[in-house]
Each structure stands twice: as structure tokens, then as C-alpha cells.
């Protein structure tokens, strides 16, 4: 099963494709989509949409996962991130892909085992779980891979729970 994890953003949108086979997780491709500050918002969203469509068509994930928005003090930034997130979700929905959403705490819990984990702990676990030589940069890329790992672990749990409920 191929999973795509997304860390949404308007300036930088991190992405990470991983393959899950049994308990083994293998990185396929990861990186980020960047848009330039000063570019009109609609053009940035168009750039993100086109890049996401290209990635989805090239790597053909079976399922996608995106981090839920966390509203802090910068509401303007949260709206921009929400728009970029919506563009991603539209591209995935157009391809009939199932979309799952996770809070930052759920991602930390799944990857590190502790919902209050520090960013550096999550990054180190991403590196270790995917057997990478270095922590992916920028941080948005490691975050996207963490979302993909979270979803890969959640799929197993959901399958087990659904199987138990059928018995």
C-alpha cells in the first residue's frame, strides 16, 4: 500500500510517499512544493494544485493523509494554509483517493509514542523508522513523512478494530 502524507502550507507544502508492506515502511519519494512570497495568492494555489496533481499522477498513492490545521495566533496564516490544504484535498478527491486527517498530537503519538513529543524527537523517529541517512529538510518534509507513518500505523489499527467488531 502506498501512502502520501502532507504537511500543508502556502509557502512550503511538505510531502512524503511511503510504501507499507506488512510492518515494513519504505520511503518512496519526499520533498516539498514551494511558492514564492509576493506571488498573488491565486497563483500560489494554482502552482500547488498543479504540483500536487503531478505528484499524485506520478506516484499513484492508494490513500492520503493530511495534518489537521492547528490555529495559533496568526489567523491570516491559518487561512492561507487552509486554502493550500483545500487545494490538496480537491486534487486527491478528484482521483477518488481516501483522505484521512490527523492532529499534530495524533501524529506525535503514532510516531514517537507520546503526544507531547518535541519536533526533534519526531524528526529522529522519522529518520529511524524509514532508515534514512539524515533527517529530511526542511522540517515540513519530515512532518509530512510523520503524517504518512501515522496513517500507515492507523490503517493497521483500524483493520484490527474492524475485524474484531465483525466477530
N, CA, C and O of each residue as an XYZ file, in Angstrom:
668
protein
N       0.842     -1.176      0.000
C       0.000      0.000      0.000
C       0.885      1.236      0.000
O       1.840      1.323      0.772
N       0.572      2.176     -0.854
C       1.323      3.428     -0.917
C       0.520      4.528     -0.230
O      -0.655      4.741     -0.526
N       1.184      5.221      0.692
C       0.575      6.288      1.486
C       1.286      7.606      1.173
O       2.514      7.660      1.107
N       0.505      8.654      0.985
C       1.051     10.005      0.842
C       0.680     10.807      2.066
O      -0.496     10.918      2.412
N       1.680     11.368      2.724
C       1.455     12.265      3.845
C       1.752     13.691      3.424
O       2.693     13.941      2.671
N       0.944     14.630      3.911
C       1.087     16.044      3.555
C       1.145     16.900      4.818
O       0.340     16.740      5.735
N       2.112     17.807      4.841
C       2.152     18.872      5.841
C       1.784     20.139      5.084
O       2.627     20.698      4.383
N       0.539     20.606      5.208
C       0.068     21.700      4.355
C       0.728     23.037      4.671
O       1.066     23.338      5.816
N       0.897     23.823      3.619
C       1.437     25.167      3.765
C       1.325     25.895      2.446
O       1.276     25.262      1.391
N       1.283     27.203      2.487
C       1.192     28.002      1.266
C       2.585     28.304      0.728
O       2.778     28.305     -0.488
N       3.553     28.558      1.591
C       4.926     28.827      1.150
C       5.666     27.518      0.901
O       6.371     27.366     -0.097
N       5.492     26.574      1.829
C       6.129     25.258      1.716
C       5.107     24.197      2.100
O       4.575     24.207      3.210
N       4.837     23.286      1.176
C       3.974     22.138      1.464
C       4.856     20.892      1.405
O       5.345     20.507      0.343
N       5.046     20.275      2.564
C       5.846     19.061      2.608
C       5.024     17.868      2.151
O       3.822     17.794      2.405
N       5.687     16.928      1.469
C       5.020     15.697      1.062
C       5.957     14.515      1.275
O       7.180     14.651      1.227
N       5.357     13.362      1.511
C       6.143     12.149      1.674
C       5.336     10.932      1.266
O       4.258     10.680      1.806
N       5.862     10.178      0.309
C       5.258      8.925     -0.120
C       6.021      7.787      0.549
O       7.250      7.738      0.500
N       5.285      6.878      1.171
C       5.903      5.680      1.736
C       5.107      4.461      1.289
O       3.899      4.539      1.067
N       5.795      3.348      1.164
C       5.134      2.076      0.897
C       5.080      1.292      2.193
O       6.045      1.263      2.957
N       3.939      0.655      2.432
C       3.737     -0.177      3.614
C       3.502     -1.603      3.153
O       2.567     -1.880      2.402
N       4.349     -2.494      3.603
C       4.203     -3.916      3.290
C       4.363     -4.680      4.604
O       5.465     -4.777      5.144
N       3.267     -5.215      5.106
C       3.305     -5.825      6.435
C       3.625     -4.749      7.453
O       2.923     -3.742      7.550
N       4.703     -4.970      8.222
C       5.126     -3.971      9.206
C       6.243     -3.087      8.664
O       6.715     -2.189      9.361
N       6.666     -3.333      7.436
C       7.789     -2.602      6.860
C       7.313     -1.326      6.164
O       6.370     -1.343      5.373
N       7.989     -0.223      6.479
C       7.728      1.065      5.846
C       8.954      1.452      5.026
O      10.080      1.438      5.524
N       8.720      1.799      3.760
C       9.811      2.157      2.860
C       9.543      3.519      2.234
O       8.482      3.734      1.648
N      10.503      4.445      2.353
C      10.301      5.738      1.701
C      10.376      5.583      0.181
O      11.224      4.855     -0.334
N       9.490      6.264     -0.522
C       9.452      6.215     -1.983
C       9.978      7.527     -2.559
O      10.895      7.539     -3.380
N       9.380      8.629     -2.114
C       9.778      9.961     -2.561
C       9.297     10.960     -1.534
O       8.225     10.791     -0.952
N      10.070     11.987     -1.309
C       9.656     13.036     -0.392
C      10.341     14.337     -0.772
O      11.389     14.353     -1.417
N       9.716     15.421     -0.352
C      10.237     16.738     -0.680
C       9.215     17.794     -0.334
O       8.391     17.603      0.560
N       9.268     18.915     -1.044
C       8.315     19.972     -0.766
C       7.974     20.731     -2.034
O       8.741     20.774     -2.996
N       6.807     21.322     -1.994
C       6.331     22.222     -3.033
C       6.477     23.617     -2.453
O       5.937     23.909     -1.386
N       7.203     24.479     -3.148
C       7.432     25.829     -2.642
C       6.822     26.860     -3.582
O       6.872     26.722     -4.804
N       6.249     27.891     -2.984
C       5.757     29.034     -3.765
C       6.404     30.296     -3.215
O       6.682     30.399     -2.020
N       6.636     31.241     -4.095
C       7.361     32.457     -3.724
C       6.464     33.482     -3.049
O       5.343     33.741     -3.486
N       6.988     34.058     -1.972
C       6.308     35.176     -1.316
C       6.171     36.311     -2.321
O       7.045     36.508     -3.164
N       5.099     37.041     -2.234
C       4.882     38.144     -3.148
C       4.108     37.754     -4.392
O       3.608     38.612     -5.119
N       4.011     36.444     -4.637
C       3.204     35.948     -5.753
C       1.743     36.045     -5.328
O       1.421     35.737     -4.180
N       0.850     36.465     -6.222
C      -0.568     36.533     -5.844
C      -1.071     35.183     -5.323
O      -0.697     34.123     -5.824
N      -1.921     35.257     -4.312
C      -2.428     34.052     -3.639
C      -3.003     33.036     -4.623
O      -2.721     31.842     -4.521
N      -3.813     33.510     -5.582
C      -4.444     32.581     -6.517
C      -3.410     31.853     -7.376
O      -3.617     30.701     -7.757
N      -2.304     32.521     -7.677
C      -1.248     31.889     -8.468
C      -0.487     30.861     -7.627
O      -0.080     29.815     -8.133
N      -0.301     31.164     -6.352
C       0.365     30.210     -5.457
C      -0.492     28.945     -5.333
O       0.031     27.832     -5.379
N      -1.805     29.121     -5.176
C      -2.701     27.972     -5.065
C      -2.712     27.160     -6.359
O      -2.765     25.931     -6.318
N      -2.663     27.832     -7.491
C      -2.607     27.147     -8.785
C      -1.317     26.334     -8.902
O      -1.335     25.197     -9.375
N      -0.198     26.922     -8.470
C       1.085     26.215     -8.514
C       1.040     24.964     -7.629
O       1.518     23.898     -8.020
N       0.465     25.108     -6.447
C       0.352     23.968     -5.532
C      -0.529     22.889     -6.148
O      -0.172     21.711     -6.148
N      -1.675     23.296     -6.671
C      -2.604     22.341     -7.276
C      -1.923     21.552     -8.402
O      -2.006     20.325     -8.443
N      -1.265     22.252     -9.293
C      -0.619     21.585    -10.424
C       0.498     20.643     -9.964
O       0.642     19.543    -10.498
N       1.281     21.070     -8.982
C       2.359     20.225     -8.464
C       1.800     18.984     -7.767
O       2.316     17.882     -7.949
N       0.743     19.165     -6.966
C       0.110     18.033     -6.284
C      -0.460     17.048     -7.310
O      -0.291     15.837     -7.171
N      -1.132     17.568     -8.334
C      -1.684     16.691     -9.381
C      -0.576     15.872    -10.039
O      -0.731     14.670    -10.258
N       0.541     16.529    -10.352
C       1.676     15.816    -10.954
C       2.184     14.710    -10.036
O       2.439     13.593    -10.487
N       2.333     15.021     -8.741
C       2.813     14.018     -7.776
C       1.842     12.848     -7.657
O       2.257     11.689     -7.661
N       0.552     13.152     -7.550
C      -0.455     12.086     -7.426
C      -0.460     11.201     -8.663
O      -0.576      9.980     -8.551
N      -0.335     11.796     -9.828
C      -0.353     11.021    -11.070
C       0.929     10.212    -11.257
O       0.896      9.118    -11.821
N       2.054     10.742    -10.788
C       3.317     10.030    -10.948
C       3.491      8.898     -9.941
O       3.918      7.807    -10.317
N       3.171      9.133     -8.676
C       3.450      8.144     -7.620
C       2.245      7.309     -7.214
O       2.401      6.328     -6.487
N       1.069      7.662     -7.656
C      -0.155      6.876     -7.507
C      -0.356      6.267     -6.100
O      -0.303      5.049     -5.931
N      -0.584      7.123     -5.111
C      -0.844      6.589     -3.773
C      -2.202      5.892     -3.712
O      -3.101      6.181     -4.503
N      -2.333      4.969     -2.759
C      -3.604      4.290     -2.518
C      -4.472      5.079     -1.554
O      -5.699      4.971     -1.567
N      -3.824      5.866     -0.725
C      -4.513      6.636      0.302
C      -3.656      7.841      0.660
O      -2.437      7.817      0.484
N      -4.287      8.890      1.159
C      -3.548     10.094      1.541
C      -3.941     10.530      2.941
O      -5.047     10.266      3.412
N      -3.008     11.202      3.587
C      -3.246     11.712      4.934
C      -2.705     13.130      5.013
O      -1.659     13.448      4.447
N      -3.429     13.963      5.718
C      -3.049     15.374      5.836
C      -3.162     15.793      7.292
O      -4.036     15.331      8.025
N      -2.265     16.674      7.691
C      -2.320     17.168      9.055
C      -3.455     18.174      9.185
O      -3.627     19.050      8.337
N      -4.227     18.035     10.263
C      -5.289     18.997     10.539
C      -4.675     20.331     10.903
O      -3.566     20.405     11.432
N      -5.422     21.384     10.606
C      -4.922     22.716     10.921
C      -4.888     22.942     12.420
O      -5.786     22.535     13.157
N      -3.839     23.595     12.840
C      -3.694     23.999     14.228
C      -3.696     25.519     14.235
O      -2.755     26.144     13.745
N      -4.739     26.114     14.782
C      -4.844     27.576     14.803
C      -4.063     28.136     15.976
O      -4.317     27.812     17.136
N      -3.109     28.982     15.639
C      -2.406     29.686     16.703
C      -2.754     31.168     16.610
O      -3.876     31.508     16.231
N      -1.855     32.026     16.933
C      -2.161     33.456     16.966
C      -2.253     34.086     15.574
O      -2.901     35.121     15.417
N      -1.627     33.494     14.574
C      -1.597     34.087     13.241
C      -2.759     33.560     12.399
O      -2.608     32.581     11.668
N      -3.913     34.210     12.503
C      -5.122     33.772     11.811
C      -4.974     33.928     10.299
O      -5.458     33.083      9.547
N      -4.323     34.979      9.848
C      -4.129     35.199      8.413
C      -3.353     34.032      7.805
O      -3.715     33.523      6.744
N      -2.301     33.619      8.474
C      -1.513     32.477      8.012
C      -2.353     31.202      8.014
O      -2.241     30.384      7.101
N      -3.178     31.031      9.017
C      -4.031     29.837      9.099
C      -4.998     29.772      7.920
O      -5.259     28.687      7.400
N      -5.530     30.904      7.493
C      -6.425     30.915      6.329
C      -5.679     30.501      5.068
O      -6.198     29.724      4.267
N      -4.470     31.012      4.887
C      -3.667     30.662      3.708
C      -3.331     29.175      3.700
O      -3.414     28.516      2.664
N      -2.955     28.660      4.854
C      -2.642     27.228      4.967
C      -3.898     26.406      4.684
O      -3.835     25.366      4.029
N      -5.029     26.879      5.179
C      -6.297     26.179      4.935
C      -6.644     26.125      3.457
O      -7.168     25.121      2.973
N      -6.354     27.193      2.744
C      -6.609     27.205      1.310
C      -5.699     26.208      0.589
O      -6.150     25.484     -0.299
N      -4.428     26.171      0.966
C      -3.480     25.225      0.355
C      -3.899     23.793      0.665
O      -3.817     22.913     -0.191
N      -4.341     23.573      1.876
C      -4.825     22.255      2.297
C      -6.040     21.850      1.467
O      -6.157     20.698      1.048
N      -6.936     22.794      1.233
C      -8.124     22.527      0.425
C      -7.779     22.179     -1.007
O      -8.412     21.306     -1.601
N      -6.781     22.850     -1.573
C      -6.338     22.560     -2.938
C      -5.809     21.122     -3.009
O      -6.109     20.390     -3.952
N      -5.029     20.732     -2.013
C      -4.528     19.357     -1.970
C      -5.687     18.362     -1.890
O      -5.724     17.376     -2.625
N      -6.629     18.634     -0.989
C      -7.750     17.706     -0.794
C      -8.598     17.597     -2.058
O      -9.094     16.517     -2.378
N      -8.769     18.705     -2.780
C      -9.503     18.676     -4.041
C      -8.808     17.759     -5.047
O      -9.456     16.920     -5.674
N      -7.510     17.915     -5.201
C      -6.757     17.091     -6.158
C      -6.877     15.609     -5.802
O      -7.042     14.772     -6.689
N      -6.795     15.282     -4.516
C      -6.917     13.888     -4.081
C      -8.336     13.365     -4.309
O      -8.519     12.241     -4.775
N      -9.333     14.178     -3.980
C     -10.734     13.764     -4.153
C     -11.068     13.552     -5.623
O     -11.837     12.652     -5.961
N     -10.497     14.370     -6.496
C     -10.744     14.205     -7.928
C     -10.241     12.855     -8.434
O     -10.725     12.351     -9.447
N      -9.281     12.275     -7.740
C      -8.721     10.979     -8.125
C      -9.352      9.833     -7.332
O      -8.931      8.682     -7.447
N     -10.356     10.158     -6.537
C     -11.053      9.131     -5.770
C     -10.256      8.552     -4.627
O     -10.537      7.443     -4.172
N      -9.261      9.289     -4.153
C      -8.407      8.777     -3.081
C      -9.044      9.013     -1.709
O      -9.574     10.093     -1.450
N      -8.995      8.020     -0.843
C      -9.471      8.245      0.526
C      -8.522      9.200      1.252
O      -7.301      9.098      1.133
N      -9.112     10.125      2.001
C      -8.343     11.148      2.707
C      -8.586     10.995      4.203
O      -9.729     10.947      4.659
N      -7.498     10.921      4.955
C      -7.590     10.874      6.413
C      -6.889     12.099      6.978
O      -5.937     12.611      6.389
N      -7.368     12.558      8.118
C      -6.813     13.745      8.754
C      -6.373     13.403     10.172
O      -7.036     12.642     10.876
N      -5.242     13.981     10.578
C      -4.689     13.726     11.907
C      -4.237     15.027     12.547
O      -3.696     15.908     11.879
N      -4.465     15.136     13.841
C      -3.980     16.298     14.579
C      -2.475     16.129     14.817
O      -1.956     15.014     14.764
N      -1.786     17.231     15.077
C      -0.363     17.113     15.402
C      -0.123     16.160     16.583
O       0.862     15.421     16.592
N      -1.011     16.177     17.566
C      -0.848     15.288     18.724
C      -0.980     13.816     18.310
O      -0.225     12.971     18.791
N      -1.925     13.506     17.430
C      -2.086     12.126     16.951
C      -0.847     11.662     16.191
O      -0.420     10.515     16.326
N      -0.277     12.557     15.396
C       0.931     12.216     14.633
C       2.081     11.918     15.592
O       2.781     10.917     15.438
N       2.271     12.778     16.568
C       3.344     12.576     17.553
C       3.148     11.268     18.314
O       4.104     10.526     18.536
N       1.920     10.990     18.709
C       1.608      9.755     19.435
C       1.957      8.537     18.594
O       2.550      7.584     19.099
N       1.595      8.559     17.317
C       1.823      7.410     16.435
C       3.298      7.204     16.115
O       3.755      6.068     15.985
N       4.038      8.290     15.989
C       5.438      8.189     15.564
C       6.394      8.017     16.741
O       7.331      7.223     16.675
N       6.153      8.764     17.818
C       7.063      8.752     18.958
C       6.512      7.936     20.126
O       7.274      7.388     20.922
N       5.181      7.857     20.223
C       4.571      7.163     21.352
C       4.153      8.113     22.451
O       3.706      7.685     23.516
N       4.298      9.419     22.194
C       3.959     10.430     23.183
C       3.433     11.660     22.450
O       4.143     12.258     21.642
N       2.184     12.036     22.733
C       1.538     13.148     22.038
C       2.137     14.510     22.295
O       1.862     15.458     21.560
N       2.955     14.623     23.332
C       3.604     15.896     23.642
C       5.060     15.928     23.208
O       5.831     16.760     23.686
N       5.444     15.034     22.309
C       6.840     14.939     21.868
C       7.306     16.240     21.219
O       6.516     16.974     20.626
N       8.583     16.502     21.342
C       9.197     17.666     20.708
C       9.410     17.382     19.221
O       9.505     16.229     18.803
N       9.480     18.440     18.444
C       9.670     18.330     16.990
C      10.913     17.497     16.659
O      10.878     16.670     15.748
N      11.997     17.707     17.386
C      13.250     16.984     17.126
C      13.077     15.476     17.360
O      13.648     14.669     16.628
N      12.296     15.096     18.370
C      12.044     13.674     18.631
C      11.290     13.040     17.464
O      11.597     11.920     17.055
N      10.310     13.753     16.934
C       9.543     13.255     15.796
C      10.471     13.082     14.593
O      10.423     12.061     13.909
N      11.304     14.073     14.343
C      12.223     14.010     13.210
C      13.186     12.828     13.334
O      13.444     12.133     12.351
N      13.708     12.603     14.515
C      14.628     11.477     14.736
C      13.920     10.134     14.516
O      14.499      9.207     13.949
N      12.676     10.038     14.965
C      11.929      8.793     14.774
C      11.598      8.561     13.304
O      11.630      7.422     12.838
N      11.281      9.622     12.570
C      11.036      9.500     11.126
C      12.291      8.942     10.465
O      12.222      8.008      9.666
N      13.435      9.522     10.806
C      14.718      9.055     10.252
C      14.933      7.573     10.570
O      15.306      6.791      9.696
N      14.695      7.199     11.822
C      14.929      5.821     12.255
C      13.925      4.846     11.620
O      14.326      3.807     11.094
N      12.639      5.169     11.664
C      11.610      4.261     11.153
C      11.732      4.019      9.649
O      11.420      2.933      9.161
N      12.190      5.041      8.919
C      12.318      4.914      7.466
C      13.751      4.588      7.037
O      14.053      4.504      5.847
N      14.632      4.405      8.037
C      16.038      4.071      7.775
C      16.704      5.063      6.818
O      17.361      4.680      5.850
N      16.513      6.345      7.123
C      17.102      7.417      6.325
C      18.473      7.772      6.883
O      18.724      7.598      8.076
N      19.352      8.264      6.035
C      20.696      8.635      6.486
C      20.707      9.970      7.233
O      21.611     10.238      8.025
N      19.697     10.802      6.974
C      19.614     12.108      7.636
C      18.152     12.495      7.803
O      17.270     11.957      7.133
N      17.916     13.426      8.698
C      16.564     13.965      8.884
C      16.213     14.774      7.642
O      16.984     15.645      7.241
N      15.065     14.504      7.026
C      14.673     15.266      5.830
C      14.506     16.746      6.146
O      14.000     17.113      7.207
N      14.928     17.571      5.233
C      14.830     19.021      5.367
C      14.072     19.579      4.171
O      14.133     18.982      3.097
N      13.376     20.670      4.302
C      13.090     21.393      5.538
C      12.177     20.586      6.471
O      11.752     19.481      6.135
N      11.889     21.149      7.630
C      11.076     20.474      8.645
C       9.738     19.993      8.098
O       9.223     18.967      8.541
N       9.173     20.720      7.144
C       7.870     20.368      6.572
C       7.901     18.978      5.925
O       6.891     18.275      5.916
N       9.047     18.587      5.391
C       9.186     17.279      4.740
C       9.163     16.174      5.794
O       8.470     15.171      5.628
N       9.913     16.354      6.869
C       9.902     15.371      7.960
C       8.497     15.280      8.563
O       8.045     14.191      8.919
N       7.813     16.411      8.678
C       6.447     16.418      9.211
C       5.502     15.642      8.295
O       4.650     14.894      8.776
N       5.646     15.812      6.988
C       4.796     15.091      6.033
C       5.043     13.582      6.123
O       4.098     12.795      6.079
N       6.290     13.187      6.246
C       6.606     11.755      6.400
C       6.031     11.222      7.715
O       5.579     10.079      7.777
N       6.049     12.042      8.754
C       5.456     11.641     10.034
C       3.954     11.411      9.885
O       3.410     10.469     10.460
N       3.284     12.265      9.117
C       1.847     12.096      8.865
C       1.610     10.783      8.110
O       0.670     10.052      8.421
N       2.451     10.486      7.129
C       2.318      9.236      6.372
C       2.532      8.019      7.281
O       1.802      7.033      7.180
N       3.525      8.089      8.162
C       3.788      6.995      9.109
C       2.599      6.827     10.045
O       2.166      5.704     10.303
N       2.071      7.926     10.550
C       0.899      7.897     11.422
C      -0.250      7.167     10.734
O      -0.896      6.302     11.325
N      -0.491      7.527      9.481
C      -1.591      6.903      8.746
C      -1.319      5.412      8.510
O      -2.223      4.586      8.641
N      -0.095      5.077      8.167
C       0.254      3.666      7.949
C      -0.004      2.858      9.217
O      -0.531      1.748      9.142
N       0.355      3.391     10.368
C       0.093      2.700     11.639
C      -1.401      2.655     11.937
O      -1.895      1.655     12.458
N      -2.119      3.707     11.619
C      -3.556      3.775     11.888
C      -4.339      2.796     11.026
O      -5.348      2.248     11.471
N      -3.893      2.574      9.812
C      -4.557      1.617      8.921
C      -4.578      0.236      9.572
O      -5.602     -0.447      9.562
N      -3.456     -0.165     10.132
C      -3.361     -1.467     10.802
C      -4.330     -1.526     11.969
O      -5.062     -2.503     12.124
N      -4.337     -0.488     12.789
C      -5.223     -0.454     13.955
C      -6.687     -0.496     13.526
O      -7.487     -1.232     14.102
N      -7.034      0.299     12.509
C      -8.421      0.319     12.035
C      -8.851     -1.034     11.485
O      -9.980     -1.468     11.716
N      -7.955     -1.708     10.756
C      -8.270     -3.034     10.227
C      -8.509     -4.025     11.367
O      -9.442     -4.827     11.313
N      -7.669     -3.967     12.391
C      -7.820     -4.869     13.547
C      -9.130     -4.601     14.283
O      -9.840     -5.528     14.675
N      -9.439     -3.304     14.465
C     -10.667     -2.965     15.185
C     -11.892     -3.385     14.394
O     -12.845     -3.913     14.967
N     -11.881     -3.159     13.075
C     -13.000     -3.564     12.250
C     -13.173     -5.075     12.230
O     -14.299     -5.572     12.230
N     -12.064     -5.807     12.214
C     -12.114     -7.270     12.263
C     -12.681     -7.769     13.581
O     -13.471     -8.713     13.601
N     -12.286     -7.145     14.676
C     -12.793     -7.533     15.982
C     -14.276     -7.244     16.125
O     -15.003     -7.990     16.780
N     -14.718     -6.159     15.509
C     -16.139     -5.775     15.615
C     -17.030     -6.726     14.798
O     -18.209     -6.894     15.113
N     -16.466     -7.347     13.750
C     -17.246     -8.251     12.918
C     -17.449     -9.620     13.573
O     -18.349    -10.374     13.204
N     -16.602     -9.917     14.539
C     -16.656    -11.250     15.188
C     -17.815    -11.370     16.123
O     -18.002    -12.417     16.743
